[in-house]
Amino acid sequence: MLRPILVITKAVFLTMTRKMLRTVIILATISLAGIMATQLFWVVRAFDQGDKLFTHNVNLALQNVVESLCNYNSTDYPGVNPVEQLSSNYFIVRTNNMIEPKVLEYFLKAELEKRQLDTPFEYSIFDCQHEKMVFGSEVRNFDDQSNLHKRVFPELLPNNYYFGVYFPEKPVFIAGQMGIWVFSTLVLFIVVIYFSYTIYVILRQRKLSEIQKDFINNMTHELRTPLATIAISAEVLKNIGNDQPERLKSYASIIENESQKLKNQVERVLEMVSLEKEENALRQEVVDIHEVIMESMASLKPQLEAKAGTFSTSFCESQCQVKGDRLHLSNIFFNLLDNAIKYCREHPIISIGTTNMGQWLHINITDNGIGIAPEDQPRVFDRFYRVPTGNVHNAKGFGIGLHYVKLIVETHGGSITLESRYGVGSTFHLTFPIWSSK
Ligand code: ADP
């Protein structure tokens, strides 16, 4: 039942503009808060009424007890109301009578039960002259009358006594009488939780759909540019005669480069999708991480030189082998180094260091790029997330590079963290378990 409602609500909300959505959420929240405040008001009032009714009934019950005691002792009923409420759940009764504990307990039970006040109570008998308690007991079970005869009660002198009755569980008793209120509050609570969950799902879906829209825009742009270059080069090739072999060659290589770029882009997306679906299990081979890093550095040399940048390495001398998929491991370093070059305004200075700590291999990749603001740092590893660029940089990408890197690192039992200062540079810290033949 709830699911179709959620689906319809989601569909309606997703078609709304951002401003409309915000207004609807604010209005719905205000109405819910209003309903909750009203509910609270009525619950408090109902409790108050319950409290008043309880006090009234206890008063009547205790007056009847006094009457019964007077009849029992053949004395006159006191002229004024003998019941006095000392606190919300404590009453004293001035009987000016002889009180036998057994008799008092019997009358108390009978009168309270008659008014459905069957909540545990404690009673104590006080000596009026010496102002001290002469007897005290507790009643938890109203049904157990037999117990009354078995118990030993003290013999009290024929003196004037008064007694006190205390109801320790009065709030629980009153709450127990408010069944419908408890039920409606519970229903309201479920509605509030359901509403909050719906809003959370809608906002998440909305964010996701916006991110996916961005991804499609980026992807279209990324694919369109090499395709246009290929189309133009093919057009030029058609018109170049055989007498210009150098031009022929250069346009053919443009086509080759661009189609390679296209292939890489498509493969990156497909690889990630298949990895997330776990279609292809990772291969398990022993990979020399230093070797893989050097290979990635070599393939990125043209981009680095184009920006007059430098790579520097400081590799540990001991073990640096990791068990895993060589292709994916090499993609990690390619992506990180590619980003380090891409997100640097001038001359990239990139250093790569590895250290061996026990069973772990730590790798740091530091750049002097544009850095990532603290508010974006937790999200750069999210799928399709790109730092809102504004005028900061115009490097294009799909926002899947770091997500893919994290996915691969974690599937290899490792971890990745980011340390970055906006405008200064970034360091990616990676950790892998070292493979050992033992
Ligand atoms: P993209 O395809 O956009 O490069 P990534 O997942 O690789 O996607 O990176 C996500 C975002 O993180 C990028 O849009 C970029 O803004 C930021 N980023 C990644 N690496 C760096 C870096 N070395 N320096 C500064 N910003 C970076």
Coordinates of N, CA and C in Angstrom, one line a residue, residues 178-395:
M178 N -5.3 6.2 28.9 CA -5.4 7.1 27.7 C -5.1 6.3 26.4
G179 N -5.6 5.1 26.3 CA -5.3 4.2 25.2 C -5.4 4.9 23.8
I180 N -6.5 5.6 23.6 CA -6.8 6.1 22.3 C -5.8 7.2 21.9
W181 N -5.4 8.0 23.0 CA -4.4 9.0 22.8 C -3.0 8.4 22.4
V182 N -2.7 7.4 23.1 CA -1.4 6.7 22.9 C -1.4 6.2 21.4
F183 N -2.5 5.6 21.0 CA -2.6 5.0 19.7 C -2.5 6.1 18.6
S184 N -3.3 7.2 18.8 CA -3.2 8.3 17.8 C -1.9 9.0 17.8
T185 N -1.2 9.1 18.9 CA 0.2 9.6 18.9 C 1.1 8.7 18.1
L186 N 0.9 7.4 18.3 CA 1.8 6.5 17.6 C 1.6 6.5 16.1
V187 N 0.3 6.7 15.7 CA 0.0 6.8 14.3 C 0.6 8.0 13.7
L188 N 0.5 9.1 14.5 CA 1.1 10.4 14.1 C 2.6 10.3 13.9
F189 N 3.2 9.6 14.8 CA 4.6 9.3 14.8 C 5.1 8.6 13.5
I190 N 4.2 7.5 13.2 CA 4.5 6.8 12.0 C 4.4 7.7 10.8
V191 N 3.4 8.5 10.8 CA 3.2 9.5 9.6 C 4.4 10.4 9.5
V192 N 4.9 10.9 10.6 CA 6.0 11.8 10.6 C 7.3 11.1 10.1
I193 N 7.5 9.9 10.5 CA 8.7 9.1 10.1 C 8.5 8.8 8.6
Y194 N 7.3 8.4 8.1 CA 7.1 8.1 6.7 C 7.3 9.4 5.9
F195 N 6.8 10.5 6.4 CA 7.0 11.8 5.7 C 8.4 12.1 5.5
S196 N 9.2 12.0 6.6 CA 10.6 12.4 6.6 C 11.3 11.4 5.6
Y197 N 11.0 10.1 5.7 CA 11.6 9.2 4.8 C 11.3 9.5 3.3
T198 N 10.1 9.9 3.0 CA 9.7 10.2 1.7 C 10.5 11.4 1.2
I199 N 10.6 12.4 2.0 CA 11.4 13.6 1.6 C 12.8 13.3 1.4
Y200 N 13.4 12.4 2.3 CA 14.8 12.0 2.1 C 15.0 11.3 0.8
V201 N 14.0 10.4 0.5 CA 14.2 9.6 -0.8 C 14.0 10.5 -2.0
I202 N 13.1 11.5 -1.9 CA 12.8 12.4 -3.0 C 14.1 13.3 -3.3
L203 N 14.6 13.8 -2.2 CA 15.8 14.7 -2.3 C 17.0 13.9 -2.9
R204 N 17.1 12.7 -2.4 CA 18.2 11.8 -2.9 C 18.0 11.5 -4.4
Q205 N 16.8 11.2 -4.8 CA 16.5 10.9 -6.2 C 16.7 12.1 -7.1
R206 N 16.3 13.2 -6.5 CA 16.5 14.5 -7.3 C 17.9 14.8 -7.5
K207 N 18.7 14.6 -6.5 CA 20.2 14.9 -6.6 C 20.7 13.9 -7.6
L208 N 20.3 12.6 -7.5 CA 20.8 11.6 -8.4 C 20.5 11.9 -9.9
S209 N 19.2 12.4 -10.0 CA 18.8 12.7 -11.4 C 19.5 13.9 -12.0
E210 N 19.8 14.9 -11.1 CA 20.6 16.0 -11.5 C 22.0 15.6 -11.9
I211 N 22.6 14.7 -11.0 CA 24.0 14.3 -11.3 C 24.0 13.5 -12.6
Q212 N 23.0 12.7 -12.8 CA 23.0 11.9 -14.1 C 22.8 12.8 -15.3
K213 N 22.0 13.8 -15.1 CA 21.8 14.8 -16.2 C 23.2 15.4 -16.6
D214 N 23.9 15.8 -15.5 CA 25.3 16.4 -15.7 C 26.2 15.4 -16.4
F215 N 26.1 14.1 -16.0 CA 26.9 13.1 -16.6 C 26.6 13.0 -18.1
I216 N 25.3 12.9 -18.4 CA 25.0 12.8 -19.8 C 25.5 14.0 -20.6
N217 N 25.3 15.2 -20.0 CA 25.8 16.4 -20.7 C 27.3 16.3 -21.0
N218 N 28.0 15.9 -19.9 CA 29.5 15.8 -20.0 C 29.9 14.7 -21.0
M219 N 29.2 13.6 -20.9 CA 29.5 12.5 -21.8 C 29.3 12.9 -23.3
T220 N 28.1 13.5 -23.5 CA 27.8 13.9 -24.9 C 28.9 14.9 -25.4
H221 N 29.3 15.8 -24.5 CA 30.4 16.7 -24.9 C 31.7 16.0 -25.2
E222 N 32.0 15.1 -24.3 CA 33.3 14.3 -24.4 C 33.3 13.5 -25.7
L223 N 32.1 12.9 -26.0 CA 32.1 12.1 -27.2 C 32.0 12.9 -28.5
R224 N 31.3 14.0 -28.4 CA 31.1 14.8 -29.6 C 32.4 15.4 -30.1
T225 N 33.2 15.9 -29.2 CA 34.4 16.5 -29.6 C 35.3 15.6 -30.5
P226 N 35.7 14.4 -30.0 CA 36.5 13.6 -30.9 C 35.8 13.1 -32.1
L227 N 34.5 13.0 -32.0 CA 33.7 12.6 -33.2 C 33.8 13.6 -34.3
A228 N 33.6 14.9 -33.8 CA 33.7 16.0 -34.8 C 35.1 16.1 -35.4
T229 N 36.1 15.9 -34.6 CA 37.5 15.9 -35.2 C 37.7 14.8 -36.2
I230 N 37.1 13.6 -35.9 CA 37.3 12.5 -36.8 C 36.5 12.8 -38.1
A231 N 35.3 13.4 -38.0 CA 34.5 13.7 -39.2 C 35.3 14.7 -40.1
I232 N 35.8 15.7 -39.4 CA 36.5 16.8 -40.2 C 37.8 16.1 -40.9
S233 N 38.5 15.3 -40.1 CA 39.7 14.7 -40.6 C 39.4 13.8 -41.8
A234 N 38.3 13.0 -41.7 CA 37.9 12.1 -42.8 C 37.5 12.9 -44.0
E235 N 36.8 14.1 -43.8 CA 36.5 15.0 -44.9 C 37.7 15.5 -45.6
V236 N 38.7 15.9 -44.8 CA 40.0 16.4 -45.4 C 40.7 15.3 -46.1
L237 N 40.7 14.1 -45.5 CA 41.4 12.9 -46.1 C 40.8 12.7 -47.5
K238 N 39.5 12.8 -47.6 CA 38.8 12.5 -48.9 C 39.4 13.4 -50.0
N239 N 39.7 14.6 -49.6 CA 40.1 15.6 -50.6 C 41.6 15.7 -50.8
I240 N 42.4 15.0 -50.0 CA 43.9 15.0 -50.2 C 44.3 14.0 -51.3
G241 N 45.0 14.4 -52.2 CA 45.5 13.5 -53.2 C 46.6 12.6 -52.8
N242 N 46.9 11.6 -53.5 CA 48.0 10.7 -53.2 C 49.4 11.4 -53.2
D243 N 49.4 12.6 -53.7 CA 50.7 13.3 -53.9 C 51.1 13.9 -52.5
Q244 N 50.2 13.9 -51.5 CA 50.6 14.5 -50.2 C 50.6 13.4 -49.1
P245 N 51.5 12.5 -49.2 CA 51.5 11.4 -48.2 C 51.7 11.9 -46.8
E246 N 52.5 13.0 -46.6 CA 52.7 13.5 -45.2 C 51.4 13.9 -44.6
R247 N 50.6 14.7 -45.3 CA 49.3 15.2 -44.8 C 48.4 14.0 -44.5
L248 N 48.4 13.1 -45.5 CA 47.6 11.9 -45.4 C 47.8 11.2 -44.0
K249 N 49.1 11.0 -43.8 CA 49.6 10.4 -42.6 C 49.2 11.1 -41.3
S250 N 49.3 12.5 -41.4 CA 49.0 13.2 -40.2 C 47.5 13.2 -39.9
Y251 N 46.7 13.3 -40.9 CA 45.2 13.2 -40.6 C 44.8 11.8 -40.2
A252 N 45.5 10.8 -40.8 CA 45.1 9.4 -40.4 C 45.5 9.2 -38.9
S253 N 46.6 9.8 -38.5 CA 47.0 9.7 -37.1 C 46.1 10.5 -36.1
I254 N 45.6 11.6 -36.6 CA 44.6 12.3 -35.8 C 43.4 11.4 -35.6
I255 N 42.9 10.8 -36.7 CA 41.7 9.9 -36.6 C 42.0 8.8 -35.6
E256 N 43.2 8.2 -35.7 CA 43.6 7.1 -34.8 C 43.6 7.6 -33.3
N257 N 44.2 8.8 -33.1 CA 44.3 9.3 -31.7 C 42.9 9.5 -31.1
E258 N 42.1 10.2 -32.0 CA 40.8 10.5 -31.5 C 39.9 9.3 -31.2
S259 N 40.0 8.3 -32.1 CA 39.2 7.1 -31.9 C 39.7 6.3 -30.7
Q260 N 41.0 6.4 -30.4 CA 41.6 5.8 -29.3 C 41.0 6.4 -28.0
K261 N 41.0 7.8 -28.1 CA 40.4 8.6 -26.9 C 39.0 8.2 -26.7
L262 N 38.2 8.1 -27.8 CA 36.8 7.7 -27.7 C 36.7 6.3 -27.0
K263 N 37.5 5.4 -27.5 CA 37.5 4.0 -27.0 C 37.8 4.0 -25.5
N264 N 38.8 4.8 -25.1 CA 39.1 4.9 -23.7 C 38.0 5.4 -22.8
Q265 N 37.3 6.4 -23.4 CA 36.2 7.0 -22.6 C 35.1 6.0 -22.4
V266 N 34.7 5.3 -23.5 CA 33.6 4.3 -23.4 C 34.1 3.2 -22.5
E267 N 35.3 2.8 -22.6 CA 35.8 1.7 -21.8 C 35.7 2.0 -20.3
R268 N 36.1 3.2 -20.0 CA 36.1 3.6 -18.6 C 34.7 3.5 -18.0
V269 N 33.7 4.0 -18.8 CA 32.4 3.9 -18.3 C 31.9 2.4 -18.2
L270 N 32.2 1.7 -19.2 CA 31.7 0.3 -19.2 C 32.4 -0.5 -18.1
E271 N 33.7 -0.3 -17.9 CA 34.5 -1.0 -16.9 C 33.8 -0.8 -15.5
M272 N 33.5 0.5 -15.3 CA 33.0 0.8 -14.0 C 31.6 0.2 -13.8
V273 N 30.8 0.2 -14.9 CA 29.4 -0.4 -14.8 C 29.6 -1.9 -14.5
S274 N 30.4 -2.5 -15.2 CA 30.5 -4.0 -15.1 C 31.1 -4.3 -13.7
L275 N 32.0 -3.4 -13.2 CA 32.6 -3.7 -11.9 C 31.6 -3.6 -10.8
E276 N 30.7 -2.5 -11.0 CA 29.7 -2.3 -10.0 C 28.7 -3.5 -10.0
K277 N 28.4 -4.1 -11.2 CA 27.5 -5.2 -11.3 C 28.2 -6.5 -10.9
E278 N 29.5 -6.4 -10.7 CA 30.3 -7.6 -10.4 C 30.2 -8.6 -11.5
E279 N 30.1 -8.1 -12.7 CA 30.1 -9.1 -13.8 C 31.4 -9.8 -14.0
N280 N 32.5 -8.9 -14.0 CA 33.8 -9.5 -14.1 C 34.5 -9.6 -12.8
A281 N 34.8 -10.7 -12.4 CA 35.6 -10.8 -11.1 C 37.0 -10.3 -11.5
L282 N 37.6 -9.7 -10.5 CA 39.0 -9.2 -10.7 C 40.0 -10.4 -10.9
R283 N 40.9 -10.1 -11.8 CA 41.9 -11.2 -11.9 C 42.8 -11.2 -10.7
Q284 N 43.4 -12.3 -10.4 CA 44.3 -12.3 -9.2 C 45.7 -12.7 -9.7
E285 N 46.5 -11.6 -9.8 CA 47.9 -11.9 -10.2 C 48.8 -11.0 -9.3
V286 N 50.1 -11.4 -9.3 CA 51.0 -10.6 -8.4 C 51.5 -9.4 -9.2
V287 N 51.2 -8.2 -8.7 CA 51.5 -7.0 -9.5 C 52.5 -6.2 -8.7
D288 N 53.6 -5.7 -9.5 CA 54.6 -4.9 -8.9 C 54.1 -3.4 -9.0
I289 N 53.7 -2.8 -7.9 CA 53.1 -1.5 -7.9 C 54.0 -0.5 -8.5
H290 N 55.3 -0.5 -8.2 CA 56.3 0.4 -8.7 C 56.2 0.4 -10.3
E291 N 56.2 -0.8 -10.8 CA 56.2 -1.0 -12.2 C 54.9 -0.3 -12.8
V292 N 53.8 -0.6 -12.2 CA 52.5 0.0 -12.7 C 52.6 1.5 -12.7
I293 N 53.1 2.1 -11.6 CA 53.2 3.5 -11.5 C 54.1 4.1 -12.6
M294 N 55.2 3.4 -12.8 CA 56.1 3.9 -13.8 C 55.5 3.9 -15.2
E295 N 54.7 2.8 -15.5 CA 54.0 2.7 -16.8 C 53.0 3.9 -16.9
S296 N 52.2 4.1 -15.9 CA 51.2 5.2 -16.0 C 51.9 6.5 -16.2
M297 N 53.1 6.7 -15.5 CA 53.8 8.0 -15.7 C 54.3 8.1 -17.1
A298 N 54.7 7.0 -17.7 CA 55.2 7.0 -19.1 C 54.1 7.4 -20.0
S299 N 52.9 6.8 -19.8 CA 51.9 7.1 -20.8 C 51.3 8.5 -20.6
L300 N 51.6 9.1 -19.5 CA 51.0 10.5 -19.3 C 52.1 11.6 -19.6
K301 N 53.2 11.1 -20.1 CA 54.3 12.0 -20.3 C 54.0 13.1 -21.3
P302 N 53.3 12.8 -22.4 CA 52.9 13.9 -23.4 C 52.1 15.0 -22.7
Q303 N 51.1 14.6 -21.9 CA 50.2 15.6 -21.3 C 51.0 16.4 -20.3
L304 N 52.0 15.8 -19.6 CA 52.8 16.5 -18.6 C 53.7 17.5 -19.3
E305 N 54.3 17.0 -20.4 CA 55.2 17.9 -21.1 C 54.5 19.1 -21.7
A306 N 53.3 18.8 -22.1 CA 52.5 19.9 -22.7 C 52.3 21.0 -21.8
K307 N 52.3 20.7 -20.5 CA 52.2 21.8 -19.4 C 53.5 22.1 -18.7
A308 N 54.6 21.6 -19.3 CA 55.9 21.8 -18.7 C 56.0 21.4 -17.3
G309 N 55.4 20.2 -17.0 CA 55.4 19.7 -15.6 C 56.5 18.7 -15.3
T310 N 56.5 18.3 -14.0 CA 57.5 17.2 -13.7 C 56.9 16.2 -12.7
F311 N 57.5 15.0 -12.9 CA 57.1 13.9 -12.0 C 58.4 13.6 -11.1
S312 N 58.2 13.3 -9.8 CA 59.3 12.9 -9.1 C 58.9 11.7 -8.2
T313 N 59.8 10.7 -8.0 CA 59.4 9.5 -7.3 C 60.3 9.3 -6.1
S314 N 59.7 8.7 -5.1 CA 60.6 8.3 -3.9 C 60.0 6.9 -3.5
F315 N 60.5 5.9 -4.1 CA 60.0 4.6 -3.8 C 60.7 3.8 -2.7
C316 N 60.0 3.1 -1.9 CA 60.6 2.3 -0.9 C 61.4 1.1 -1.6
E317 N 62.4 0.6 -0.9 CA 63.2 -0.4 -1.5 C 62.7 -1.8 -1.4
S318 N 62.0 -2.0 -0.3 CA 61.5 -3.4 -0.1 C 60.3 -3.8 -0.9
Q319 N 59.6 -4.8 -0.4 CA 58.4 -5.4 -1.0 C 57.4 -4.3 -1.5
C320 N 57.0 -4.5 -2.7 CA 55.9 -3.6 -3.2 C 55.0 -4.3 -4.1
Q321 N 54.8 -5.6 -3.8 CA 53.9 -6.4 -4.7 C 52.5 -6.5 -4.0
V322 N 51.5 -6.4 -4.9 CA 50.1 -6.5 -4.4 C 49.4 -7.5 -5.3
K323 N 48.5 -8.3 -4.6 CA 47.8 -9.3 -5.4 C 46.5 -8.6 -6.0
G324 N 46.3 -8.7 -7.3 CA 45.1 -8.1 -7.8 C 45.1 -8.1 -9.3
D325 N 44.3 -7.2 -9.9 CA 44.1 -7.1 -11.3 C 45.0 -6.0 -11.9
R326 N 46.0 -6.4 -12.7 CA 47.0 -5.4 -13.1 C 46.4 -4.3 -13.9
L327 N 45.4 -4.6 -14.8 CA 44.8 -3.5 -15.6 C 44.1 -2.5 -14.7
H328 N 43.3 -3.0 -13.8 CA 42.6 -2.0 -12.9 C 43.5 -1.3 -12.0
L329 N 44.6 -2.0 -11.5 CA 45.5 -1.3 -10.6 C 46.3 -0.2 -11.4
S330 N 46.6 -0.5 -12.7 CA 47.3 0.5 -13.4 C 46.3 1.7 -13.8
N331 N 45.0 1.4 -13.9 CA 44.0 2.5 -14.2 C 44.0 3.4 -13.0
I332 N 44.1 2.9 -11.8 CA 44.1 3.7 -10.6 C 45.1 4.8 -10.7
F333 N 46.4 4.4 -11.0 CA 47.4 5.4 -11.0 C 47.3 6.3 -12.2
F334 N 46.8 5.8 -13.3 CA 46.6 6.6 -14.5 C 45.6 7.7 -14.2
N335 N 44.5 7.3 -13.5 CA 43.5 8.3 -13.2 C 44.0 9.4 -12.2
L336 N 44.7 8.9 -11.2 CA 45.1 9.9 -10.2 C 46.2 10.9 -10.8
L337 N 47.1 10.3 -11.6 CA 48.1 11.2 -12.2 C 47.5 12.1 -13.2
D338 N 46.6 11.5 -14.0 CA 45.9 12.3 -15.0 C 45.2 13.5 -14.4
N339 N 44.5 13.2 -13.3 CA 43.8 14.3 -12.5 C 44.8 15.3 -12.0
A340 N 45.9 14.8 -11.5 CA 47.0 15.8 -11.0 C 47.5 16.7 -12.1
I341 N 47.5 16.2 -13.3 CA 48.0 17.1 -14.4 C 46.8 18.0 -14.8
K342 N 45.6 17.4 -15.0 CA 44.4 18.1 -15.5 C 44.0 19.2 -14.6
Y343 N 44.0 19.0 -13.2 CA 43.5 20.0 -12.3 C 44.7 20.9 -11.8
C344 N 45.6 21.3 -12.7 CA 46.7 22.1 -12.3 C 46.7 23.3 -13.3
R345 N 46.7 24.5 -12.8 CA 46.6 25.6 -13.8 C 47.9 25.8 -14.6
E346 N 49.0 25.7 -13.9 CA 50.3 26.0 -14.7 C 51.1 24.8 -14.8
H347 N 52.3 24.8 -14.2 CA 53.2 23.7 -14.3 C 53.0 22.7 -13.2
P348 N 52.5 21.5 -13.6 CA 52.3 20.5 -12.5 C 53.6 20.0 -11.9
I349 N 53.7 20.0 -10.6 CA 54.8 19.3 -9.9 C 54.2 18.2 -9.1
I350 N 54.5 17.0 -9.6 CA 53.8 15.8 -9.0 C 54.8 14.9 -8.4
S351 N 54.6 14.5 -7.1 CA 55.5 13.6 -6.5 C 54.8 12.3 -6.0
I352 N 55.4 11.2 -6.3 CA 54.8 9.9 -5.9 C 55.8 9.2 -4.9
G353 N 55.3 8.9 -3.8 CA 56.1 8.2 -2.8 C 55.5 6.9 -2.3
T354 N 56.3 5.9 -2.0 CA 55.8 4.7 -1.5 C 56.6 4.3 -0.2
T355 N 55.9 3.8 0.8 CA 56.6 3.3 2.0 C 56.0 2.0 2.4
N356 N 56.8 1.2 3.0 CA 56.4 -0.1 3.4 C 56.2 -0.2 4.9
M357 N 55.0 -0.4 5.4 CA 54.8 -0.4 6.8 C 54.2 -1.7 7.2
G358 N 55.0 -2.6 7.7 CA 54.5 -4.0 8.0 C 53.9 -4.7 6.9
Q359 N 52.6 -5.0 7.0 CA 51.9 -5.7 5.9 C 51.3 -4.8 4.9
W360 N 51.5 -3.5 5.1 CA 50.8 -2.5 4.2 C 51.8 -1.7 3.4
L361 N 51.3 -1.4 2.2 CA 52.1 -0.5 1.3 C 51.3 0.8 1.2
H362 N 52.0 1.9 1.6 CA 51.4 3.2 1.6 C 51.9 4.0 0.3
I363 N 51.0 4.6 -0.4 CA 51.4 5.3 -1.6 C 50.8 6.8 -1.5
N364 N 51.6 7.8 -1.7 CA 51.2 9.1 -1.6 C 51.4 9.8 -3.0
I365 N 50.3 10.4 -3.5 CA 50.5 11.1 -4.8 C 50.1 12.6 -4.5
T366 N 51.1 13.5 -4.6 CA 51.0 14.9 -4.2 C 51.1 15.8 -5.4
D367 N 50.2 16.7 -5.6 CA 50.3 17.7 -6.7 C 50.2 19.1 -6.2
N368 N 50.5 20.0 -7.0 CA 50.4 21.5 -6.7 C 49.3 22.1 -7.4
G369 N 48.2 21.3 -7.6 CA 47.1 21.8 -8.4 C 46.1 22.7 -7.7
I370 N 44.9 22.8 -8.2 CA 44.0 23.8 -7.7 C 43.4 23.4 -6.4
G371 N 43.6 22.2 -6.0 CA 43.1 21.8 -4.6 C 41.6 21.6 -4.6
I372 N 41.1 21.0 -3.6 CA 39.7 20.8 -3.4 C 39.2 21.4 -2.1
A373 N 38.2 22.2 -2.2 CA 37.6 22.9 -1.0 C 37.1 21.9 0.0
P374 N 37.2 22.2 1.3 CA 36.8 21.2 2.3 C 35.4 20.7 2.1
E375 N 34.4 21.6 1.6 CA 33.0 21.1 1.5 C 32.9 20.1 0.4
D376 N 33.8 20.1 -0.6 CA 33.7 19.2 -1.7 C 34.4 17.9 -1.5
Q377 N 35.4 17.9 -0.5 CA 36.2 16.7 -0.3 C 35.5 15.5 0.0
P378 N 34.4 15.5 0.9 CA 33.8 14.2 1.2 C 33.0 13.6 0.0
R379 N 32.8 14.4 -1.1 CA 31.9 14.0 -2.2 C 32.7 13.6 -3.4
V380 N 34.0 13.9 -3.5 CA 34.7 13.7 -4.8 C 34.8 12.2 -5.2
F381 N 34.6 11.3 -4.2 CA 34.6 9.9 -4.5 C 33.2 9.4 -4.9
D382 N 32.2 10.3 -4.9 CA 30.9 9.8 -5.3 C 30.8 9.7 -6.8
R383 N 29.9 8.8 -7.2 CA 29.8 8.5 -8.6 C 29.2 9.8 -9.3
F384 N 29.8 10.2 -10.4 CA 29.3 11.3 -11.2 C 29.6 12.7 -10.6
Y385 N 30.2 12.7 -9.4 CA 30.4 14.0 -8.7 C 31.6 14.7 -9.3
R386 N 31.3 16.0 -9.7 CA 32.4 16.8 -10.2 C 32.3 18.1 -9.3
V387 N 33.4 18.6 -9.0 CA 33.4 19.9 -8.2 C 32.8 20.9 -9.0
P388 N 31.8 21.7 -8.5 CA 31.1 22.7 -9.3 C 32.2 23.7 -9.8
T389 N 32.5 23.7 -11.1 CA 33.7 24.3 -11.6 C 33.7 25.8 -11.6
G390 N 32.5 26.4 -11.9 CA 32.5 27.9 -12.0 C 33.5 28.3 -13.0
N391 N 34.3 29.3 -12.6 CA 35.4 29.8 -13.4 C 36.7 29.1 -13.1
V392 N 36.7 28.2 -12.1 CA 37.9 27.7 -11.6 C 38.8 26.9 -12.6
H393 N 38.1 26.0 -13.2 CA 38.9 25.2 -14.2 C 37.9 24.7 -15.3
N394 N 38.4 24.4 -16.5 CA 37.6 24.0 -17.5 C 37.9 22.6 -18.0
A395 N 38.6 21.8 -17.1 CA 38.9 20.4 -17.5 C 37.7 19.6 -17.5

